[in-house]
Structure formats: C-alpha cells, structure tokens
PDB file of C-alpha atoms in Angstrom:
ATOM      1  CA  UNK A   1      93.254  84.531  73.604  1.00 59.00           C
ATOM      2  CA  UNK A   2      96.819  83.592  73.607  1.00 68.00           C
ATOM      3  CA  UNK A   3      97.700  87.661  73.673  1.00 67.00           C
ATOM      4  CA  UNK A   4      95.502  88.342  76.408  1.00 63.00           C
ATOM      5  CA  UNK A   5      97.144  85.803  78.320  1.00 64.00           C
ATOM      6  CA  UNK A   6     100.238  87.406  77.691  1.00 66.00           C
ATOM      7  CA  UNK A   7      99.551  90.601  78.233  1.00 63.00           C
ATOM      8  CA  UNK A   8      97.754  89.364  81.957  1.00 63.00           C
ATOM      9  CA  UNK A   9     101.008  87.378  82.844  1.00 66.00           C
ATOM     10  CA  UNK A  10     102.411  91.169  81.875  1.00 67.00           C
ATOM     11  CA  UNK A  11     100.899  93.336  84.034  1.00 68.00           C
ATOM     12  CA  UNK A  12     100.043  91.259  86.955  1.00 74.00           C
ATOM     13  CA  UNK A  13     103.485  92.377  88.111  1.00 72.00           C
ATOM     14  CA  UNK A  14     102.435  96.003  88.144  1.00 74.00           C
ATOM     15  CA  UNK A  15      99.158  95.330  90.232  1.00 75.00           C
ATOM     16  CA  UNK A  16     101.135  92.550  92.570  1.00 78.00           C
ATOM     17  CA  UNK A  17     103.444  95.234  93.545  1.00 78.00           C
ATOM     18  CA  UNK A  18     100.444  97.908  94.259  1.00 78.00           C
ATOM     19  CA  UNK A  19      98.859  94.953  96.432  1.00 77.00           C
ATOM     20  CA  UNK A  20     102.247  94.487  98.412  1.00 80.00           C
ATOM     21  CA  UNK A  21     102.632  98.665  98.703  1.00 78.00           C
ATOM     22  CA  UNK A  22      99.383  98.323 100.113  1.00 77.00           C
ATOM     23  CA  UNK A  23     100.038  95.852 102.705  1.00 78.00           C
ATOM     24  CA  UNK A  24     103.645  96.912 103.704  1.00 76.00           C
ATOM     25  CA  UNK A  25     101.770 100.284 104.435  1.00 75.00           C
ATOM     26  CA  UNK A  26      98.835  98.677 106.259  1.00 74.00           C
ATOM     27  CA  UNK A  27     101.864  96.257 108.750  1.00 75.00           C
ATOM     28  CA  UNK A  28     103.845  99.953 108.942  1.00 72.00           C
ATOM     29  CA  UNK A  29     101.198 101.685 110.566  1.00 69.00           C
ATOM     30  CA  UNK A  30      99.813  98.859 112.628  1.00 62.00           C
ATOM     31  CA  UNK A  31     103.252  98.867 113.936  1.00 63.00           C
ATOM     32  CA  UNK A  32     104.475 102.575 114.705  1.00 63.00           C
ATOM     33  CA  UNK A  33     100.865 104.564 114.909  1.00 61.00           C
ATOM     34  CA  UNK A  34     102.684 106.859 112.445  1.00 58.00           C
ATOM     35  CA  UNK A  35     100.572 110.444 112.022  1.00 59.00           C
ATOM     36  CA  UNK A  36      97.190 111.325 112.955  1.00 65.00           C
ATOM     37  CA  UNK A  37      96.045 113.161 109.278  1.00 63.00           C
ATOM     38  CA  UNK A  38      92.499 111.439 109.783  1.00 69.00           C
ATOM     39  CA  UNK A  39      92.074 112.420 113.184  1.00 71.00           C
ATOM     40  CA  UNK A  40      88.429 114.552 114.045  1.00 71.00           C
ATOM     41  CA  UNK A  41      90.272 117.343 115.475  1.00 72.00           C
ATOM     42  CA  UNK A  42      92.705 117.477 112.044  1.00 69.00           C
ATOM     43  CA  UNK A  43      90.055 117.451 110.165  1.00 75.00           C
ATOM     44  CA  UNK A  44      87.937 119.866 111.851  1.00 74.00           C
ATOM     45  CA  UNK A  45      90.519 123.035 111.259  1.00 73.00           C
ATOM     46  CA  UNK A  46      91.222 121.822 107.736  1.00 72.00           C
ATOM     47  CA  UNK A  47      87.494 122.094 107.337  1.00 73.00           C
ATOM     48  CA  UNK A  48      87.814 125.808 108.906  1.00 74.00           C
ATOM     49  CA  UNK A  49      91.297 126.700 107.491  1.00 76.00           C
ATOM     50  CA  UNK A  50      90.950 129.193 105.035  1.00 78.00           C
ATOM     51  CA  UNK A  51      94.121 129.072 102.983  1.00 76.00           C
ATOM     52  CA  UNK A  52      94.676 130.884  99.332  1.00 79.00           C
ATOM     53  CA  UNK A  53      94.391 128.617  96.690  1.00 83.00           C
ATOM     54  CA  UNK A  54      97.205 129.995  94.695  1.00 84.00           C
ATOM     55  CA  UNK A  55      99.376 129.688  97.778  1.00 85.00           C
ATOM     56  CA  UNK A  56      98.387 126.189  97.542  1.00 85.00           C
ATOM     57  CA  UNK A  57      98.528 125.848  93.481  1.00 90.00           C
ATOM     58  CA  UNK A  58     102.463 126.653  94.068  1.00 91.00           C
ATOM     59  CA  UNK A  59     103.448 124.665  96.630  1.00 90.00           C
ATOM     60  CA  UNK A  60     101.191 121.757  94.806  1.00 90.00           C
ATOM     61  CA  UNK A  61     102.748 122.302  91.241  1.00 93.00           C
ATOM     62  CA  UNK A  62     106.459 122.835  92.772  1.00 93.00           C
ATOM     63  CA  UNK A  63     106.070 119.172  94.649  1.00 92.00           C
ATOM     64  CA  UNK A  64     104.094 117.116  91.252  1.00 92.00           C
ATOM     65  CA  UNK A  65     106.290 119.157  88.854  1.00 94.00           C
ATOM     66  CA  UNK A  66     109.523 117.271  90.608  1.00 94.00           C
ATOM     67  CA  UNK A  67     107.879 114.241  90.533  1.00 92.00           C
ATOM     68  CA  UNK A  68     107.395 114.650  86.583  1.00 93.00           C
ATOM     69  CA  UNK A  69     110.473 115.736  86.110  1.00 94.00           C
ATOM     70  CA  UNK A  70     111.861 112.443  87.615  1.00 92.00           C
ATOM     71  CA  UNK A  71     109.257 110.317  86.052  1.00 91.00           C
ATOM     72  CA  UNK A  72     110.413 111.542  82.607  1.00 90.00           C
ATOM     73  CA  UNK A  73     114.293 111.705  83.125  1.00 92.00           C
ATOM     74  CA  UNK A  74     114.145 108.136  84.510  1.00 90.00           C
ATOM     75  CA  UNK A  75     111.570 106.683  81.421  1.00 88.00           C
ATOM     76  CA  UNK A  76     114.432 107.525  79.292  1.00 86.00           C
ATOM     77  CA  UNK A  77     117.354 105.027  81.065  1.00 88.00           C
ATOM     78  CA  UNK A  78     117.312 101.931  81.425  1.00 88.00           C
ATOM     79  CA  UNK A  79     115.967 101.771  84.400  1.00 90.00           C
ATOM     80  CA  UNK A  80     112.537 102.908  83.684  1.00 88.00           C
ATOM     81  CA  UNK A  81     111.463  99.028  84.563  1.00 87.00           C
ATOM     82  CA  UNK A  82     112.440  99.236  87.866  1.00 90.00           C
ATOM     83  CA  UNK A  83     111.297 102.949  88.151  1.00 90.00           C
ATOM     84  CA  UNK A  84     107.688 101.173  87.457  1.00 87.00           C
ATOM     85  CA  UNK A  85     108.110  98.656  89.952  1.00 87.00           C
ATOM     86  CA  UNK A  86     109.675 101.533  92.554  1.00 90.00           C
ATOM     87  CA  UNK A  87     105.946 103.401  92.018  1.00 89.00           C
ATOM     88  CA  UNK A  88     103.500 101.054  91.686  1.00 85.00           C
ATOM     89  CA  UNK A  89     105.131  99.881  95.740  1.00 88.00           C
ATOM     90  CA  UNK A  90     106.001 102.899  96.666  1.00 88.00           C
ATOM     91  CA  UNK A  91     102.191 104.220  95.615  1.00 87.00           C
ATOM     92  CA  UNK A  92     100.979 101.079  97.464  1.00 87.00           C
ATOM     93  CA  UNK A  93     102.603 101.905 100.312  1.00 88.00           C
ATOM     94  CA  UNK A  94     101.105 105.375 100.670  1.00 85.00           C
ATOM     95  CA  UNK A  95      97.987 104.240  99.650  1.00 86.00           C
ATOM     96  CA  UNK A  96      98.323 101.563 102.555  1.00 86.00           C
ATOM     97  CA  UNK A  97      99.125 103.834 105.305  1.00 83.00           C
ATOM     98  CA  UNK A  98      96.272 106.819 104.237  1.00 84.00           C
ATOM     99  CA  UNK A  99      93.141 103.920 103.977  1.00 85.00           C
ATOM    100  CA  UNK A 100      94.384 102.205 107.373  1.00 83.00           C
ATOM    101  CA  UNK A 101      94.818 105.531 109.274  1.00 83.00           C
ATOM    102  CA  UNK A 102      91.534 106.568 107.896  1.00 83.00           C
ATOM    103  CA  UNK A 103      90.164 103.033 109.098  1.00 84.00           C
ATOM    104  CA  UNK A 104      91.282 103.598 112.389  1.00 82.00           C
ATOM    105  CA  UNK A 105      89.876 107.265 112.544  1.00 81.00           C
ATOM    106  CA  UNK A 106      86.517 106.738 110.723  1.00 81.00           C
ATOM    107  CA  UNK A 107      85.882 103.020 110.269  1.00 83.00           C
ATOM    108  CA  UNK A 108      84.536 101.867 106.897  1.00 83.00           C
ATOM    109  CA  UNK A 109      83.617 104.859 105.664  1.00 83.00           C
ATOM    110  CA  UNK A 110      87.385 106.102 106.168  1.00 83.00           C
ATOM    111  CA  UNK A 111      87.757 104.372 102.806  1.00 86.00           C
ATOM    112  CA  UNK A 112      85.377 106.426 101.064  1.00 88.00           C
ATOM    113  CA  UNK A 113      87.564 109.633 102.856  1.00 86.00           C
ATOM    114  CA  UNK A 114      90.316 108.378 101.399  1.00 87.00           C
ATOM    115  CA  UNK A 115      89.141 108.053  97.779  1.00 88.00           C
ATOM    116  CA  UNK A 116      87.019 111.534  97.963  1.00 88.00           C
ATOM    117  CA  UNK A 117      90.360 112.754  99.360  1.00 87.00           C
ATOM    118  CA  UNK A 118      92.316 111.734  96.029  1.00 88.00           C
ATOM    119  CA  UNK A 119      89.463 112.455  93.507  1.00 87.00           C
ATOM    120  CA  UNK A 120      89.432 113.816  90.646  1.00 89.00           C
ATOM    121  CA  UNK A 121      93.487 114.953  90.966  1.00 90.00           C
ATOM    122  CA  UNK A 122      94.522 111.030  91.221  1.00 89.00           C
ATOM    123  CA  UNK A 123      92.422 110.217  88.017  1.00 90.00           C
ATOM    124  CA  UNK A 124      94.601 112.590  85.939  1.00 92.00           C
ATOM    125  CA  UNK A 125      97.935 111.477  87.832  1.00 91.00           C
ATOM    126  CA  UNK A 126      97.089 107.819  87.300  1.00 88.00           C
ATOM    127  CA  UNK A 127      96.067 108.652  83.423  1.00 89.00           C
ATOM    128  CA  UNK A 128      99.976 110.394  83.381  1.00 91.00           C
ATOM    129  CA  UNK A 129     101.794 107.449  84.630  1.00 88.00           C
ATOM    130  CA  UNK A 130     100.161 105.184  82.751  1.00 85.00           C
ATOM    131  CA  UNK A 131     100.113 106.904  79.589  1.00 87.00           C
ATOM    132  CA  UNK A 132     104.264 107.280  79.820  1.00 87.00           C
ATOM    133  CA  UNK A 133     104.555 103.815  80.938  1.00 84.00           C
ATOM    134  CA  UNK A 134     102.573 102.524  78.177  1.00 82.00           C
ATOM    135  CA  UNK A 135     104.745 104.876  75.529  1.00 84.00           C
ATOM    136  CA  UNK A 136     107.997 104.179  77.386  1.00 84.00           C
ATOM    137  CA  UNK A 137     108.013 100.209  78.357  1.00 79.00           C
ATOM    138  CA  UNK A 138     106.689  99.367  75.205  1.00 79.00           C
ATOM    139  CA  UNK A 139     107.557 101.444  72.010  1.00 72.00           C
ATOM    140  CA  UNK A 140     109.897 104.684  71.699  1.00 69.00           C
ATOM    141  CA  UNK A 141     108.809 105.455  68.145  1.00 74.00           C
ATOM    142  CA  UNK A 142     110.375 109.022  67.206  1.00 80.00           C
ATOM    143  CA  UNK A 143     111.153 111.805  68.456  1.00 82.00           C
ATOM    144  CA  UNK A 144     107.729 113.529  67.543  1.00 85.00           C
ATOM    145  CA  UNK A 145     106.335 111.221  68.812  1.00 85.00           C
ATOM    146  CA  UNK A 146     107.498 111.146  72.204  1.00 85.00           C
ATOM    147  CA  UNK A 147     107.550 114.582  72.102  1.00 89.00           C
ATOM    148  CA  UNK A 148     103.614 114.515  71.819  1.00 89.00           C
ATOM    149  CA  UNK A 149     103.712 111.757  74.684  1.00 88.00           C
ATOM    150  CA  UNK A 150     105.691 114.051  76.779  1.00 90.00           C
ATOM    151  CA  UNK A 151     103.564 116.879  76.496  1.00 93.00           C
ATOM    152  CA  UNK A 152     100.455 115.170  77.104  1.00 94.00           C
ATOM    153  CA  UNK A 153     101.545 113.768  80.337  1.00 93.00           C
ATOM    154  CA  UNK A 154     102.701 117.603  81.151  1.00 95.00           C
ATOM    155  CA  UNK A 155      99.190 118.949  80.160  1.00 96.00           C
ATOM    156  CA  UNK A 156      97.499 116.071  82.277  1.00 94.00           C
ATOM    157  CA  UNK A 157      99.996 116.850  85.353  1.00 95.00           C
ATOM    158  CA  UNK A 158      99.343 120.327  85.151  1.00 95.00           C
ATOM    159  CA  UNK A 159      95.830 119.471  84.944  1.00 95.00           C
ATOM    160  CA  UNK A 160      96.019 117.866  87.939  1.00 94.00           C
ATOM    161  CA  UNK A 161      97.718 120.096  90.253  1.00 94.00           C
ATOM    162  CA  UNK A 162      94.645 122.664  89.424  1.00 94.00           C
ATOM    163  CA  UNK A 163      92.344 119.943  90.261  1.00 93.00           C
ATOM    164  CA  UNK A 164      94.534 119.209  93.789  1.00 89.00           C
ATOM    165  CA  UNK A 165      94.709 122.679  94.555  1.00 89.00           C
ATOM    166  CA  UNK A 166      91.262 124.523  93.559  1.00 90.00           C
ATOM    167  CA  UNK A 167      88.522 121.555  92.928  1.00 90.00           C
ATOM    168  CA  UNK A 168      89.512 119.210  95.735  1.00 89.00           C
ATOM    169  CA  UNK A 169      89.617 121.232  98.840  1.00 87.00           C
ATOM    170  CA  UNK A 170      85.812 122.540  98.381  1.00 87.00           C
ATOM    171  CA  UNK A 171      84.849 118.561  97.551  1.00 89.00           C
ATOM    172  CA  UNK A 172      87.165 117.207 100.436  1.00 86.00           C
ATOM    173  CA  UNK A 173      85.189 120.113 102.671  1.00 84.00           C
ATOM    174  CA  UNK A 174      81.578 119.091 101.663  1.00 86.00           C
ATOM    175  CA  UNK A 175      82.297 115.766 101.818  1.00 86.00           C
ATOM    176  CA  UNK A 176      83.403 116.062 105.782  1.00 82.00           C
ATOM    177  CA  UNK A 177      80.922 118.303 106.335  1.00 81.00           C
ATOM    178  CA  UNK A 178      77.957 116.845 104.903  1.00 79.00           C
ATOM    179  CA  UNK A 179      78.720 113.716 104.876  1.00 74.00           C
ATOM    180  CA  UNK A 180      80.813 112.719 107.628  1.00 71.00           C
ATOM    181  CA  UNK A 181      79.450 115.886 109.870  1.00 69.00           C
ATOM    182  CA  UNK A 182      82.307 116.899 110.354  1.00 68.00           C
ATOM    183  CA  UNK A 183      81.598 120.626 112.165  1.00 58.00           C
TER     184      UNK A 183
END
C-alpha cells in the first residue's frame, strides 16, 4: 500500500501539469478567439478536400520525426525531468485550446470531435512518450537495452504517423459526415 502511495504522490505531478495545460489553453482562447479549425465552413472543405495521402504521410512523418528526435536527445540529459513537465503542459495546453474551440463550434459533442480527431494516432504517441519516460526517469539499464527502448518508441512513432496520415482522415470524414452531418 505504502508503494502505491508513493508511486501516486509520483505521478500526480505529471497529470497536475496536463490539468493546468488544459486550463491555460481553455483562459488563452477565451481571451484572444485564436483560430477557427472547428468552424462548419473549415470543416466542410476538409470533408471535400481531396489531398494525397503520401503528400500527407511526408509532411506528417517530417513534423513527429522532429519531435522524436528531440524527445530522445533530451531523455538522455539531465534535463529529461523538466522535458516531462515541458510536455505533459505544453500537451495540456494544446489539448485546452482544440476541446474549447471545438466547444464553441459544436457544443458538447465538440469533445467527441476532438477525441475522434486524435484517435487512433494519439494512442500510439501517448504509448511512445510514456514508454521512454518510464525507461528514461526511472532506470537506464544498458545499452541494449535502451537500444530496444529506443527502437520501440521509433516503431510506435512511425506507427503513428501512418495512422495520422492514412487511417484518420477517412474516420475524421465519416465521423463529420455521419455523425455530425457535416455536408
């Protein structure tokens, strides 16, 4: 019991800065209007767009490639800590802005946008983080080891970015269409 404890008193940290990312994003666009991503006519020519998925695959695996890049340089310093705390906010934040623009657009069911909008390609991004955060913050056992860590993370990235760029789009288009009717 005493370990679970612990390991709550651990990661509350983590889920405190989310919940903060979250609300600085909600107060930011309450307060400038930023972007209008979740607007009916946005989302009617993204519904009609007709745009090359490996056009998209690139761009995608250029942009979450980077972020890997930096994820792994910066688990190695010692500043991978507050690299943690810099993502779970920063992820907050974004999170923040996308649900209360999608409020605004679409009422309650702009939060079911938003989470159709970042399935399944989140899931494996989420699994990445955590999995080098886990390996990182806690135990850097040898090099094989991290070696295997590393690669996994890579494999689930690149998993991903296929996911963002060729299984989302048709989802994110039936959803609007079907769903929200969206025409």
């Amino acid at each position: 019991m005493k370990a679970f404890l612990l390991w709550v008193i651990k990661n509350v940290r983590f889920a405190a800065l989310i919940i903060a990312g979250i609300i600085l994003g909600t107060c930011f666009i309450k307060m400038w209007r930023y972007g209008d991503v979740f607007s009916t006519e946005y989302l009617i020519v993204y519904i009609n767009s007709n745009v090359a998925y490996a056009d998209v695959w690139q761009e995608v695996l250029a942009y979450r490639l980077r972020r890997f890049i930096t994820l792994a340089v910066l688990m190695i310093t010692p500043f991978r800590k507050l690299y943690v705390y810099w993502l779970c906010l920063y992820n907050g934040f974004c999170l923040g802005i996308c649900m209360t623009k999608a409020v605004m657009f679409h009422g309650a069911g702009g939060v079911v946008m938003v989470l159709v909008w970042l399935f399944p390609h989140y899931l494996l991004y989420i699994m990445t983080v955590l999995l080098m955060c886990h390996y990182f913050l806690n135990r850097i056992d040898t090099l094989r080891r991290t070696v295997i860590i590393v690669s996994m993370s890579l494999l689930l990235t690149l998993i991903g970015t296929f996911a963002e760029s060729y299984i989302n789009p048709d989802i994110m288009k039936m959803f609007l269409s079907k769903v929200c009717n969206i025409v």
